Coordinates of C-alpha atoms in Angstrom, one line a residue:
Chain G
M1 CA 105.8 76.4 6.4
N2 CA 109.8 75.2 5.4
L3 CA 112.0 77.6 3.3
F4 CA 111.1 75.3 -0.2
R5 CA 107.7 76.1 0.1
T6 CA 108.1 79.7 1.3
I7 CA 110.3 80.6 -2.2
F8 CA 107.9 78.3 -4.5
L9 CA 104.9 80.3 -3.0
A10 CA 106.3 83.6 -3.8
F11 CA 107.5 82.8 -6.7
T12 CA 104.3 82.0 -7.6
I13 CA 102.6 84.7 -6.6
V14 CA 105.0 87.1 -7.9
A15 CA 104.6 85.4 -11.2
V16 CA 101.0 85.4 -11.4
L17 CA 100.7 89.3 -10.1
G18 CA 103.7 90.5 -12.0
V19 CA 102.3 88.8 -15.7
S20 CA 98.9 89.9 -15.0
Y21 CA 100.5 93.3 -15.3
V22 CA 101.5 92.9 -18.3
A23 CA 98.9 91.0 -19.6
Y24 CA 96.6 94.3 -18.2
R25 CA 99.2 96.7 -20.4
G26 CA 98.2 94.8 -23.3
A27 CA 101.6 93.2 -24.0
A28 CA 101.6 90.3 -26.3
P29 CA 104.2 89.1 -29.5
D30 CA 102.1 91.7 -32.0
T31 CA 101.7 94.7 -29.9
S32 CA 105.7 94.7 -28.7
G33 CA 108.3 96.7 -30.4
R34 CA 107.7 99.0 -33.9
Q35 CA 105.5 97.0 -36.0
V36 CA 102.0 97.7 -37.0
S37 CA 100.5 93.8 -36.7
L38 CA 97.5 92.8 -38.5
R39 CA 94.6 90.9 -36.9
T40 CA 91.8 89.4 -39.4
G41 CA 88.9 87.0 -38.2
S42 CA 85.9 87.7 -36.1
G43 CA 87.4 90.6 -34.2
G44 CA 88.5 91.0 -30.0
N45 CA 91.9 90.7 -29.0
S46 CA 92.3 87.0 -30.7
G47 CA 94.1 85.6 -27.5
F48 CA 96.5 82.6 -27.1
F49 CA 92.8 80.8 -27.3
G50 CA 91.5 83.1 -30.2
F51 CA 89.0 83.8 -27.6
G52 CA 87.8 88.1 -27.8
R53 CA 85.1 89.5 -29.3
V54 CA 84.6 93.0 -31.2
K55 CA 83.0 95.4 -29.0
Chain Y
M1 CA 123.2 47.4 24.5
S2 CA 123.9 44.8 26.9
L3 CA 124.1 40.8 26.6
A4 CA 120.7 38.9 27.8
A5 CA 120.7 38.8 31.5
A6 CA 120.1 35.4 32.6
T7 CA 121.5 33.3 31.0
T8 CA 122.3 29.6 31.0
S9 CA 124.8 27.8 29.1
V10 CA 125.7 24.4 28.2
N11 CA 129.1 22.6 26.7
C12 CA 129.6 22.1 23.2
T13 CA 129.2 18.3 22.8
S14 CA 132.0 18.7 20.1
C15 CA 134.5 21.1 21.3
G16 CA 133.7 21.8 25.0
A17 CA 133.5 25.3 24.6
G18 CA 130.9 27.1 26.7
L19 CA 127.7 28.4 24.6
D20 CA 125.0 30.6 26.0
V21 CA 121.6 29.3 25.4
L22 CA 119.8 32.5 24.4
G23 CA 117.1 30.9 22.3
G24 CA 113.9 29.9 24.3
G25 CA 111.5 27.0 24.1
R26 CA 111.2 26.5 20.1
V27 CA 115.2 26.0 19.9
M28 CA 115.9 22.9 17.8
V29 CA 119.6 23.5 17.0
H30 CA 122.7 24.9 18.6
I31 CA 125.4 25.6 15.8
C32 CA 129.0 26.2 17.7
P33 CA 130.8 29.5 16.5
Y34 CA 134.2 27.9 17.7
C35 CA 134.0 24.3 15.8
G36 CA 130.9 24.7 13.9
A37 CA 129.4 21.8 14.8
E38 CA 125.5 21.6 15.2
L39 CA 123.8 20.2 18.1
D40 CA 120.3 18.7 18.5
V41 CA 118.8 20.6 21.4
Q42 CA 116.6 18.3 21.7
D43 CA 118.7 15.2 22.2
N44 CA 121.0 16.4 24.6
Y45 CA 122.8 18.6 22.0
A46 CA 124.1 15.8 20.6
V47 CA 126.5 16.4 17.3
I48 CA 124.3 16.3 13.9
A49 CA 126.8 18.2 11.6
K50 CA 129.4 19.9 11.2
F51 CA 130.4 22.7 9.3
D52 CA 134.0 22.9 9.1
G53 CA 136.3 26.1 7.3
L54 CA 133.4 28.7 7.5
K55 CA 134.5 32.3 7.3
R56 CA 132.4 34.1 9.8
P57 CA 130.4 37.5 7.9
D58 CA 131.1 41.1 8.8
S59 CA 128.3 42.4 10.8
P60 CA 127.9 44.4 13.2
F61 CA 125.3 42.9 14.9
R62 CA 126.3 39.5 17.4
I63 CA 125.0 36.8 18.8
G64 CA 124.0 37.6 22.7
M65 CA 123.2 41.6 21.8
S66 CA 119.6 42.5 23.4
G67 CA 118.1 46.1 22.3
K68 CA 114.4 46.9 21.0
I69 CA 112.6 46.7 17.9
R70 CA 109.3 48.0 17.4
G71 CA 108.7 48.4 21.4
A72 CA 109.8 44.9 21.7
E73 CA 112.8 43.5 23.4
Y74 CA 114.8 41.4 21.0
T75 CA 118.2 38.8 21.5
V76 CA 120.4 38.0 18.7
I77 CA 120.3 34.1 18.7
G78 CA 121.7 33.2 15.3
M79 CA 123.4 34.1 12.1
L80 CA 123.2 33.1 8.9
E81 CA 124.9 34.5 5.4
F82 CA 123.0 33.5 2.4
R83 CA 123.8 33.7 -1.5
E84 CA 122.5 33.8 -4.5
R85 CA 123.6 33.5 -7.8
Y86 CA 121.7 35.0 -10.9
R87 CA 122.8 35.1 -14.7
G88 CA 126.7 36.7 -13.4
Q89 CA 125.5 38.8 -10.5
T90 CA 126.3 37.4 -6.8
W91 CA 124.1 39.0 -3.4
T92 CA 125.0 38.2 -0.5
W93 CA 123.1 39.1 2.7
I94 CA 122.9 38.3 6.4
D95 CA 120.3 37.3 8.7
H96 CA 119.9 37.7 12.3
Q97 CA 118.0 35.1 14.1
L98 CA 115.9 37.3 17.1
Y99 CA 114.4 35.9 20.2
S100 CA 111.9 37.6 22.2
P101 CA 110.4 36.4 25.5
T102 CA 107.2 38.0 25.0
H103 CA 107.2 38.7 21.0
G104 CA 108.8 35.3 19.8
Y105 CA 111.1 34.3 17.1
A106 CA 112.0 37.1 14.5
W107 CA 114.4 37.9 11.9
L108 CA 116.5 40.8 11.5
T109 CA 118.3 41.3 7.5
I110 CA 121.0 44.0 6.4
E111 CA 120.5 44.4 3.0
D112 CA 122.4 47.4 1.4
G113 CA 122.8 48.7 4.5
H114 CA 118.8 48.9 5.8
L115 CA 117.8 47.0 8.7
V116 CA 114.8 44.8 7.6
F117 CA 112.9 43.4 10.5
T118 CA 111.1 40.2 9.4
R119 CA 108.3 38.1 11.4
R120 CA 105.8 35.4 10.6
Y121 CA 103.0 35.7 8.9
R122 CA 100.2 33.7 9.7
R123 CA 97.3 34.3 7.0
P124 CA 96.1 32.2 4.9
V125 CA 97.8 33.6 2.0
W126 CA 100.3 32.0 -0.8
L127 CA 101.9 32.9 -3.8
S128 CA 103.9 30.1 -5.8
E129 CA 106.6 30.8 -8.1
G130 CA 105.1 28.3 -10.4
Q131 CA 101.5 31.3 -10.0
V132 CA 104.5 33.7 -11.4
E133 CA 105.6 32.1 -14.0
R134 CA 102.1 31.6 -15.3
A135 CA 100.5 35.1 -14.9
D136 CA 100.6 37.9 -17.6
H137 CA 100.6 40.6 -15.7
P138 CA 102.8 40.7 -12.2
P139 CA 100.4 38.7 -9.4
T140 CA 98.5 41.3 -7.1
I141 CA 97.4 40.3 -3.6
T142 CA 95.2 43.0 -1.3
I143 CA 95.1 41.6 2.4
D144 CA 94.5 43.5 6.1
G145 CA 94.4 46.3 3.6
E146 CA 97.8 46.4 2.2
R147 CA 97.6 45.9 -1.5
Y148 CA 101.2 43.8 -2.6
R149 CA 102.7 43.5 -6.0
Y150 CA 104.7 41.4 -7.3
Y151 CA 108.4 41.8 -6.8
E152 CA 111.0 39.3 -7.4
T153 CA 112.1 35.5 -6.8
S154 CA 115.0 34.6 -5.5
T155 CA 117.2 31.5 -4.6
G156 CA 119.0 32.1 -1.6
E157 CA 121.8 29.3 -0.4
I158 CA 123.1 29.0 2.9
T159 CA 127.1 29.6 3.5
F160 CA 127.4 30.7 6.8
A161 CA 125.1 29.2 10.1
E162 CA 125.8 30.0 13.6
G163 CA 123.8 30.0 17.0
E164 CA 120.6 28.8 17.8
F165 CA 117.8 28.1 15.3
T166 CA 114.2 27.0 15.5
W167 CA 115.1 24.5 12.4
A168 CA 118.0 22.8 11.2
P169 CA 120.1 24.8 8.6
K170 CA 122.1 23.5 6.6
I171 CA 125.1 25.0 4.6
G172 CA 124.3 24.6 1.5
D173 CA 120.4 23.9 1.8
K174 CA 118.6 26.4 -0.9
T175 CA 115.4 28.7 -0.3
T176 CA 113.2 29.8 -3.1
T177 CA 111.1 33.0 -1.9
V178 CA 108.6 34.6 -4.2
T179 CA 108.4 38.8 -3.0
V180 CA 105.4 40.8 -3.3
L181 CA 106.0 44.7 -2.4
A182 CA 103.5 47.0 -0.7
D183 CA 104.0 50.6 -0.1
E184 CA 106.1 50.1 3.2
A185 CA 106.2 46.3 4.1
M186 CA 106.8 43.1 1.9
L187 CA 105.6 39.7 2.1
G188 CA 107.9 36.7 1.4
F189 CA 106.6 33.3 0.6
S190 CA 109.8 31.1 1.1
E191 CA 110.0 27.4 -0.1
T192 CA 112.1 24.6 1.3
N193 CA 112.4 21.1 0.5
Q194 CA 110.7 20.7 3.9
E195 CA 108.2 23.7 4.6
R196 CA 106.5 26.8 3.3
E197 CA 106.7 29.8 5.6
V198 CA 105.2 33.2 5.0
Y199 CA 106.8 36.5 6.2
R200 CA 106.1 40.2 6.3
S201 CA 109.3 42.5 6.5
E202 CA 109.2 46.5 7.2
L203 CA 112.3 48.9 7.3
V204 CA 113.4 50.1 10.6
D205 CA 115.4 52.7 11.6
S206 CA 118.9 51.9 11.0
A207 CA 120.4 54.5 13.4
E208 CA 117.6 53.9 16.0
V209 CA 117.9 49.9 16.5
S210 CA 121.8 49.8 16.1
A211 CA 121.5 52.3 19.1
S212 CA 119.3 50.2 20.9
F213 CA 121.7 47.0 20.1
G214 CA 124.6 49.0 21.0
V215 CA 126.2 48.8 18.1
S216 CA 128.8 51.4 17.8
T217 CA 129.3 51.7 13.8
P218 CA 125.4 51.4 12.4
P219 CA 125.2 50.0 8.9
V220 CA 124.9 52.6 6.5
P221 CA 121.7 52.5 4.2
Q222 CA 122.6 52.8 0.8
G223 CA 120.3 53.9 -2.2
V224 CA 116.5 53.9 -2.1
H225 CA 115.1 50.4 -0.4
P226 CA 112.0 48.3 -2.2
M227 CA 110.2 49.7 1.1
T228 CA 111.5 52.8 2.1
P229 CA 108.6 55.2 2.6
Y230 CA 107.7 58.2 0.0
Q231 CA 109.4 60.9 2.3
S232 CA 108.6 64.1 0.3
G233 CA 107.5 66.0 3.6
G234 CA 104.8 67.1 1.6
N235 CA 106.3 69.4 -0.3
D236 CA 105.6 68.2 -3.7
R237 CA 101.6 68.3 -2.3
F238 CA 102.5 71.7 -1.7
M239 CA 103.9 72.4 -5.4
L240 CA 101.0 70.2 -7.0
I241 CA 98.6 72.2 -5.0
T242 CA 100.2 75.8 -5.4
S243 CA 100.7 75.2 -9.2
L244 CA 96.9 73.6 -10.0
I245 CA 95.7 76.9 -8.3
A246 CA 97.9 79.2 -10.2
L247 CA 97.0 77.5 -13.2
V248 CA 93.1 78.0 -13.0
A249 CA 94.4 81.8 -11.6
C250 CA 96.4 82.4 -15.2
I251 CA 93.3 80.6 -17.1
V252 CA 90.6 83.1 -15.5
L253 CA 93.1 86.0 -15.9
G254 CA 93.7 85.2 -19.3
F255 CA 90.2 85.1 -20.3
F256 CA 89.4 88.2 -18.1
F257 CA 92.2 90.1 -19.9
D258 CA 91.5 88.9 -23.3
N259 CA 87.8 89.6 -23.0
R260 CA 89.1 93.9 -22.3
T261 CA 89.6 94.5 -25.8
G262 CA 89.4 98.6 -24.9
T263 CA 87.0 101.1 -25.3
V264 CA 86.5 103.4 -28.4
V265 CA 88.7 106.6 -28.8
G266 CA 86.9 109.2 -30.7
D267 CA 84.2 109.0 -32.9
P268 CA 84.2 106.0 -35.3
I269 CA 84.8 107.1 -39.2
V270 CA 82.2 106.0 -41.6
L271 CA 83.8 105.6 -44.9
E272 CA 81.0 105.0 -48.0
T273 CA 82.1 103.0 -50.6
R274 CA 80.8 105.4 -53.2
Q275 CA 83.7 107.3 -51.8
I276 CA 86.5 104.3 -52.5
P277 CA 89.5 104.7 -53.3
A278 CA 90.1 107.7 -50.1
A279 CA 93.0 108.5 -48.2
V280 CA 91.9 109.2 -44.5
P281 CA 94.1 110.6 -41.6
I282 CA 93.5 109.0 -38.6
T283 CA 95.2 109.6 -35.5
I284 CA 96.6 106.9 -32.7
P285 CA 96.5 107.9 -29.3
N286 CA 99.5 108.4 -27.2
V287 CA 98.5 105.8 -24.9
T288 CA 99.5 103.6 -22.2
G289 CA 99.3 100.0 -24.2
P290 CA 98.3 98.7 -27.5
V291 CA 95.9 100.5 -29.9
R292 CA 93.6 98.7 -32.6
L293 CA 91.7 100.4 -35.8
T294 CA 89.1 98.4 -36.7
F295 CA 87.8 98.6 -40.2
D296 CA 84.1 96.4 -40.8
G297 CA 82.7 96.5 -44.2
T298 CA 79.1 96.5 -44.5
P299 CA 77.9 92.8 -44.7
Y300 CA 75.1 93.1 -46.7
V301 CA 73.4 95.5 -48.7
T302 CA 69.5 95.1 -49.7
P303 CA 69.5 95.6 -53.7
T304 CA 67.2 98.1 -54.7
L305 CA 67.2 98.8 -58.6
A306 CA 66.4 95.7 -61.2
N307 CA 68.3 92.8 -62.1
P308 CA 69.1 92.3 -58.3
P309 CA 72.2 89.6 -58.3
S310 CA 71.3 86.0 -57.4
I311 CA 73.7 85.8 -55.4
P312 CA 75.3 88.1 -52.7
V313 CA 78.1 89.8 -54.3
Y314 CA 81.3 91.4 -52.8
A315 CA 84.4 94.0 -53.5
R316 CA 87.5 93.9 -51.5
A317 CA 89.5 97.5 -50.6
S318 CA 92.9 97.3 -49.8
I319 CA 94.4 99.0 -46.9
D320 CA 98.0 101.0 -46.9
L321 CA 98.8 102.9 -44.3
A322 CA 101.5 105.8 -44.5
H323 CA 103.2 108.6 -43.2
P324 CA 100.5 112.4 -43.6
D325 CA 103.4 113.2 -46.3
G326 CA 102.2 110.1 -48.4
R327 CA 105.3 108.4 -47.6
S328 CA 104.7 104.1 -46.7
V329 CA 104.9 103.0 -43.2
S330 CA 107.7 99.9 -43.7
E331 CA 106.6 98.4 -40.1
A332 CA 103.0 98.4 -41.6
P333 CA 101.5 94.8 -42.8
R334 CA 101.2 95.2 -46.7
R335 CA 98.1 92.8 -47.5
A336 CA 95.6 94.5 -45.4
V337 CA 92.2 94.2 -46.3
V338 CA 88.5 94.3 -45.8
T339 CA 85.0 93.1 -47.2
V340 CA 82.2 94.9 -48.4
G341 CA 79.7 92.9 -48.9
G342 CA 79.2 88.4 -49.4
Q343 CA 77.2 88.1 -46.6
R344 CA 73.6 87.0 -47.2
Q345 CA 70.8 88.7 -45.8
G346 CA 70.4 88.1 -42.0
A347 CA 73.4 86.4 -41.3
A348 CA 76.1 87.5 -39.3
A349 CA 79.3 89.5 -40.6
G350 CA 82.1 86.9 -41.8
S351 CA 85.4 87.1 -40.9
R352 CA 86.3 89.0 -44.2
N353 CA 84.4 91.9 -43.1
H354 CA 86.1 92.4 -40.1
T355 CA 90.0 93.5 -40.1
E356 CA 92.3 95.1 -37.5
L357 CA 95.3 96.7 -37.1
V358 CA 97.4 96.8 -33.6
F359 CA 99.8 99.7 -33.2
P360 CA 102.4 99.0 -30.2
S361 CA 102.3 102.5 -27.9
A362 CA 105.5 103.3 -29.3
M363 CA 103.9 103.8 -32.7
A364 CA 101.8 106.6 -32.2
G365 CA 100.8 109.5 -33.9
D366 CA 99.3 111.0 -37.0
Y367 CA 98.8 108.7 -40.6
Q368 CA 96.9 108.3 -43.4
L369 CA 95.2 105.4 -44.7
N370 CA 95.1 104.6 -48.6
L371 CA 91.8 102.1 -49.3
R372 CA 91.3 101.2 -52.7
W373 CA 89.8 98.7 -54.6
S374 CA 91.5 95.2 -55.4
G375 CA 88.6 92.7 -56.4
Q376 CA 85.1 91.9 -56.4
G377 CA 83.2 88.9 -56.7
P378 CA 81.5 86.7 -58.2
T379 CA 82.7 88.0 -61.5
S380 CA 79.7 87.9 -63.6
A381 CA 78.0 90.2 -61.2
N382 CA 79.4 93.7 -62.0
T383 CA 82.7 95.3 -62.6
L384 CA 85.5 97.2 -61.2
A385 CA 84.2 100.0 -63.2
G386 CA 81.2 99.9 -62.1
F387 CA 82.5 102.1 -59.0
E388 CA 84.2 104.5 -60.9
G389 CA 81.6 105.5 -63.1
E390 CA 77.8 105.4 -63.2
I391 CA 76.0 102.8 -62.1
T392 CA 73.5 100.8 -64.0
S393 CA 73.2 97.3 -62.0
A394 CA 71.4 96.4 -58.6
S395 CA 74.4 94.5 -58.2
Q396 CA 76.8 97.3 -58.5
L397 CA 74.4 99.0 -56.4
H398 CA 74.4 96.0 -53.7
F399 CA 77.6 96.9 -52.2
A400 CA 77.7 100.6 -53.8
E401 CA 75.7 101.5 -50.8
G402 CA 77.8 100.1 -48.6
N403 CA 80.8 101.7 -46.0
V404 CA 83.4 100.8 -43.9
T405 CA 83.5 101.9 -40.9
I406 CA 86.8 102.6 -39.3
R407 CA 86.8 102.5 -35.0
T408 CA 89.7 103.2 -32.4
Y409 CA 90.2 101.4 -29.4
A410 CA 92.4 102.0 -26.2
G411 CA 92.7 100.9 -22.7
I412 CA 93.4 96.9 -24.3
S413 CA 94.7 94.3 -22.5
S414 CA 95.9 90.5 -23.1
G415 CA 95.8 87.5 -22.1
Y416 CA 98.6 86.0 -24.1
W417 CA 101.7 85.7 -21.4
L418 CA 99.2 84.5 -18.7
Y419 CA 98.7 81.3 -21.0
R420 CA 101.9 81.2 -21.0
L421 CA 102.7 81.2 -17.7
A422 CA 99.7 78.4 -17.1
I423 CA 102.4 76.1 -19.5
V424 CA 105.2 76.6 -16.9
F425 CA 102.5 75.9 -14.3
V426 CA 101.2 73.0 -15.9
I427 CA 104.9 71.7 -16.2
L428 CA 105.4 72.6 -12.6
A429 CA 102.8 70.4 -11.3
I430 CA 104.1 67.8 -13.8
I431 CA 107.4 67.9 -12.1
A432 CA 105.8 67.9 -8.6
L433 CA 104.0 64.4 -10.1
L434 CA 107.1 62.8 -11.1
G435 CA 108.6 63.3 -7.5
K436 CA 106.9 60.4 -6.6
W437 CA 106.7 58.6 -9.9
N438 CA 110.6 58.4 -9.8
F439 CA 110.9 57.4 -6.3
N440 CA 108.9 54.7 -7.3
R441 CA 110.9 54.0 -10.1
K442 CA 113.6 53.5 -7.9
R443 CA 112.3 51.1 -6.1
W444 CA 110.8 48.9 -8.3
S445 CA 114.2 49.0 -10.6
G446 CA 115.2 45.7 -8.3
S447 CA 112.6 43.6 -9.5
D448 CA 112.7 40.9 -12.1
W449 CA 109.0 40.8 -13.6
T450 CA 109.4 41.0 -17.6
S451 CA 106.3 41.5 -19.6
E452 CA 106.6 38.7 -22.6
D453 CA 104.8 40.7 -25.2

């Protein structure tokens, strides 16, 4: 495997794993900082595509 | 390199110079490099034309040089220079006539430092200039498993000639060639006043061929030749596949984390509507990640008194967040409301019956929730005062018997940043595709096809 592929694969793995950890921690624009945010709708986490549900 | 061995020679019948005979039995003319006389090989080297004052073009390949191309031994037996003028621009290129005792005649052309190897193509295929001019789209030809698309039409004029040829070139002779291009080959349909020929051209390795012919200063290829093969080393394909796999992983993980909506912490708080307005103390636990506070208003309550309303009625409770001492929390939203009632019997709760407050982990602590009525409807069904006094009608009871349930969730994840990362991988996949697209754009940049829309 050449250098480009090695670096690109490493970047991909680190990016997916790192962002997955951030996602696991529940980070999102409305859960950062010190603002209490309001969500309306059918509930759940209301992610990027609005998926999620009330448990 | 070597000068072709075992050559015979003749004397120029015009100037007497010794001329090596290298070209095999199909040679028709021999143009003397010393005096420019064109000699008829079939007629005892009789002079049939004379080209005076020609300037020899600068080429590292000289007549008599031998070397290997595609595994066959060839000798340079002649050299032609062509010039094309079009719309004020001038192009020149040099064709070297080659001869191999085993493989016959061929051409080696220098184009922008690239070496192009050309042989006769003996297939029943033809594309004329007229066909191209009448076509609405670039003409294509599929033959021998290769798909060729129209590239250009050029008319070259001979400006220099010397050596042996299988035809009789004349200075000023013009040849019109229609060229079609496949991935790594070209077909040229050449037409002069006398004949039609089809040629197939391929790029050859400039350094390798030059070394084989003993050329000390090989031509240096400039830019992308139309026949240059795409050489990414597979990196673009690797980048594309990796990006697509990562893209799918991000979306799947995003779904997974988006559905990890947390678990209830502590007991739910049920607030009867009769108790509103009310101040409810709550504690936001200090946990990793955000905490979600949900408010669910009863969607529908079956009326039990006389004169029930004909349509579902509703009331909205505003939600204010305050510190335990009653001070308003400045970081809280101002327009949080939850609806009680309003849904038809048996129907699923609508979105207005559900509201959430999301606390970042930095906002853990004790708070007070103030709920008060902020509106109701429809107007004819009830009045706000009804909740504060005696209940007199079913329309009031309809949601006076409902409640608001408050739950606290922790252990929440979010797919938000994974979806953003997925967009990055979409862009990377597009970049991987653009690599080949951009290469092809350069390959075809010299095409003279224009769509007349």
